[in-house]
PDB file of C-alpha atoms in Angstrom:
ATOM      1  CA  MET A   1      18.651  -1.683  23.577  1.00  0.00           C
ATOM      2  CA  ALA A   2      19.694  -5.294  23.330  1.00  0.00           C
ATOM      3  CA  ARG A   3      18.375  -6.004  26.785  1.00  0.00           C
ATOM      4  CA  LEU A   4      15.002  -4.457  25.885  1.00  0.00           C
ATOM      5  CA  SER A   5      14.737  -6.710  22.775  1.00  0.00           C
ATOM      6  CA  ILE A   6      15.569  -9.782  24.841  1.00  0.00           C
ATOM      7  CA  LEU A   7      12.648  -8.937  27.052  1.00  0.00           C
ATOM      8  CA  ILE A   8      10.157  -7.920  24.384  1.00  0.00           C
ATOM      9  CA  LEU A   9      10.549 -11.105  22.177  1.00  0.00           C
ATOM     10  CA  PRO A  10       9.398 -13.569  24.872  1.00  0.00           C
ATOM     11  CA  VAL A  11       6.480 -11.351  25.807  1.00  0.00           C
ATOM     12  CA  MET A  12       5.334 -11.105  22.202  1.00  0.00           C
ATOM     13  CA  ALA A  13       5.708 -14.920  21.784  1.00  0.00           C
ATOM     14  CA  LEU A  14       3.488 -15.453  24.889  1.00  0.00           C
ATOM     15  CA  MET A  15       0.897 -13.038  23.568  1.00  0.00           C
ATOM     16  CA  THR A  16       0.679 -14.616  20.108  1.00  0.00           C
ATOM     17  CA  GLY A  17      -1.080 -17.761  21.288  1.00  0.00           C
ATOM     18  CA  PRO A  18      -4.101 -16.036  22.921  1.00  0.00           C
ATOM     19  CA  VAL A  19      -4.465 -13.670  19.965  1.00  0.00           C
ATOM     20  CA  ILE A  20      -4.618 -16.600  17.556  1.00  0.00           C
ATOM     21  CA  VAL A  21      -7.254 -18.388  19.671  1.00  0.00           C
ATOM     22  CA  LEU A  22      -9.339 -15.158  19.982  1.00  0.00           C
ATOM     23  CA  ALA A  23      -9.178 -14.460  16.254  1.00  0.00           C
ATOM     24  CA  GLY A  24     -10.402 -17.935  15.330  1.00  0.00           C
ATOM     25  CA  ALA A  25     -13.164 -18.253  17.955  1.00  0.00           C
ATOM     26  CA  PRO A  26     -16.639 -18.551  16.481  1.00  0.00           C
ATOM     27  CA  SER A  27     -19.456 -16.312  17.641  1.00  0.00           C
ATOM     28  CA  ARG A  28     -23.127 -15.974  16.789  1.00  0.00           C
ATOM     29  CA  GLY A  29     -23.872 -13.273  14.183  1.00  0.00           C
ATOM     30  CA  ASP A  30     -26.362 -11.407  16.263  1.00  0.00           C
ATOM     31  CA  ARG A  31     -24.204 -11.105  19.356  1.00  0.00           C
ATOM     32  CA  PRO A  32     -21.834  -8.169  20.074  1.00  0.00           C
ATOM     33  CA  VAL A  33     -18.271  -8.398  18.861  1.00  0.00           C
ATOM     34  CA  LEU A  34     -15.041  -6.579  19.671  1.00  0.00           C
ATOM     35  CA  VAL A  35     -13.650  -4.936  16.566  1.00  0.00           C
ATOM     36  CA  VAL A  36     -10.008  -3.982  16.555  1.00  0.00           C
ATOM     37  CA  SER A  37      -8.331  -1.857  13.822  1.00  0.00           C
ATOM     38  CA  LEU A  38      -4.785  -0.752  12.933  1.00  0.00           C
ATOM     39  CA  PRO A  39      -3.727   2.626  14.265  1.00  0.00           C
ATOM     40  CA  TRP A  40      -2.735   3.896  10.805  1.00  0.00           C
ATOM     41  CA  GLY A  41      -5.880   2.759   8.895  1.00  0.00           C
ATOM     42  CA  PRO A  42      -9.527   3.591   9.224  1.00  0.00           C
ATOM     43  CA  SER A  43     -10.794   3.716  12.800  1.00  0.00           C
ATOM     44  CA  SER A  44     -12.849   0.903  14.278  1.00  0.00           C
ATOM     45  CA  GLU A  45     -15.887   3.187  14.291  1.00  0.00           C
ATOM     46  CA  GLN A  46     -15.548   3.865  10.557  1.00  0.00           C
ATOM     47  CA  ILE A  47     -15.191   0.133   9.864  1.00  0.00           C
ATOM     48  CA  VAL A  48     -18.289  -0.700  11.852  1.00  0.00           C
ATOM     49  CA  GLN A  49     -20.298   1.996  10.032  1.00  0.00           C
ATOM     50  CA  ARG A  50     -19.163   0.855   6.582  1.00  0.00           C
ATOM     51  CA  ALA A  51     -19.953  -2.744   7.440  1.00  0.00           C
ATOM     52  CA  GLY A  52     -23.578  -1.808   8.353  1.00  0.00           C
ATOM     53  CA  GLY A  53     -23.299  -2.262  12.131  1.00  0.00           C
ATOM     54  CA  ARG A  54     -23.883  -0.094  15.152  1.00  0.00           C
ATOM     55  CA  LEU A  55     -21.619   0.773  18.070  1.00  0.00           C
ATOM     56  CA  LEU A  56     -22.406  -0.232  21.605  1.00  0.00           C
ATOM     57  CA  GLY A  57     -21.569   1.829  24.596  1.00  0.00           C
ATOM     58  CA  PRO A  58     -20.917   5.475  25.170  1.00  0.00           C
ATOM     59  CA  VAL A  59     -17.091   5.328  24.828  1.00  0.00           C
ATOM     60  CA  SER A  60     -14.529   3.296  22.911  1.00  0.00           C
ATOM     61  CA  ALA A  61     -10.900   2.379  23.278  1.00  0.00           C
ATOM     62  CA  PRO A  62      -8.359   3.937  20.840  1.00  0.00           C
ATOM     63  CA  LEU A  63      -8.102   0.799  18.609  1.00  0.00           C
ATOM     64  CA  GLY A  64     -11.276  -1.165  19.394  1.00  0.00           C
ATOM     65  CA  VAL A  65     -15.027  -0.892  19.825  1.00  0.00           C
ATOM     66  CA  LEU A  66     -17.965  -3.181  20.704  1.00  0.00           C
ATOM     67  CA  ALA A  67     -20.420  -3.435  17.822  1.00  0.00           C
ATOM     68  CA  THR A  68     -23.421  -5.399  16.661  1.00  0.00           C
ATOM     69  CA  SER A  69     -25.565  -5.880  13.596  1.00  0.00           C
ATOM     70  CA  GLU A  70     -28.816  -7.739  12.903  1.00  0.00           C
ATOM     71  CA  THR A  71     -27.914  -8.401   9.301  1.00  0.00           C
ATOM     72  CA  PRO A  72     -26.160 -11.688   8.290  1.00  0.00           C
ATOM     73  CA  GLY A  73     -22.541 -11.654   7.251  1.00  0.00           C
ATOM     74  CA  PHE A  74     -21.504  -8.836   9.645  1.00  0.00           C
ATOM     75  CA  ARG A  75     -18.251 -10.419  10.732  1.00  0.00           C
ATOM     76  CA  SER A  76     -17.193 -11.055   7.090  1.00  0.00           C
ATOM     77  CA  ARG A  77     -18.044  -7.532   6.088  1.00  0.00           C
ATOM     78  CA  LEU A  78     -15.934  -6.221   8.989  1.00  0.00           C
ATOM     79  CA  ARG A  79     -12.933  -8.235   7.849  1.00  0.00           C
ATOM     80  CA  GLY A  80     -13.514  -6.958   4.310  1.00  0.00           C
ATOM     81  CA  GLU A  81     -13.458  -3.323   5.586  1.00  0.00           C
ATOM     82  CA  GLY A  82     -10.023  -3.743   7.133  1.00  0.00           C
ATOM     83  CA  THR A  83     -10.337  -4.833  10.702  1.00  0.00           C
ATOM     84  CA  ILE A  84      -7.505  -6.932  12.132  1.00  0.00           C
ATOM     85  CA  LEU A  85      -9.448  -8.742  14.823  1.00  0.00           C
ATOM     86  CA  VAL A  86     -13.075  -9.582  15.301  1.00  0.00           C
ATOM     87  CA  VAL A  87     -13.896 -11.387  18.539  1.00  0.00           C
ATOM     88  CA  GLY A  88     -17.152 -12.345  20.175  1.00  0.00           C
ATOM     89  CA  ALA A  89     -17.781 -10.167  23.223  1.00  0.00           C
ATOM     90  CA  SER A  90     -18.918 -13.158  25.180  1.00  0.00           C
ATOM     91  CA  LEU A  91     -15.523 -14.828  24.768  1.00  0.00           C
ATOM     92  CA  ILE A  92     -13.779 -11.688  25.942  1.00  0.00           C
ATOM     93  CA  ALA A  93     -16.110 -11.578  28.988  1.00  0.00           C
ATOM     94  CA  SER A  94     -15.449 -15.215  29.875  1.00  0.00           C
ATOM     95  CA  ILE A  95     -11.687 -14.617  29.686  1.00  0.00           C
ATOM     96  CA  CYS A  96     -11.999 -11.627  31.944  1.00  0.00           C
ATOM     97  CA  GLY A  97     -14.108 -13.645  34.396  1.00  0.00           C
ATOM     98  CA  ILE A  98     -17.357 -11.770  33.870  1.00  0.00           C
TER      99      ILE A  98
END
């Protein structure tokens, strides 16, 4: 168990930087965003619906979905509904090399 924790801590430390950068990155209000929720709270789909957005795509990941909304303040409403991360989809695409 001690060996496992020695390996996990550096990996978590390396992942913290990109997560902070992604969380603070600005995006336009009318562009798609990635919405990530906690596994024990409301689902990402529920958060998007309550925030007045619509889902994009036929399938979603267990903790995240792509969503958009034409109404202003969508990102702030998503955060108010309990999402842990809202990232512009274009930023995710650029990181992935698309």
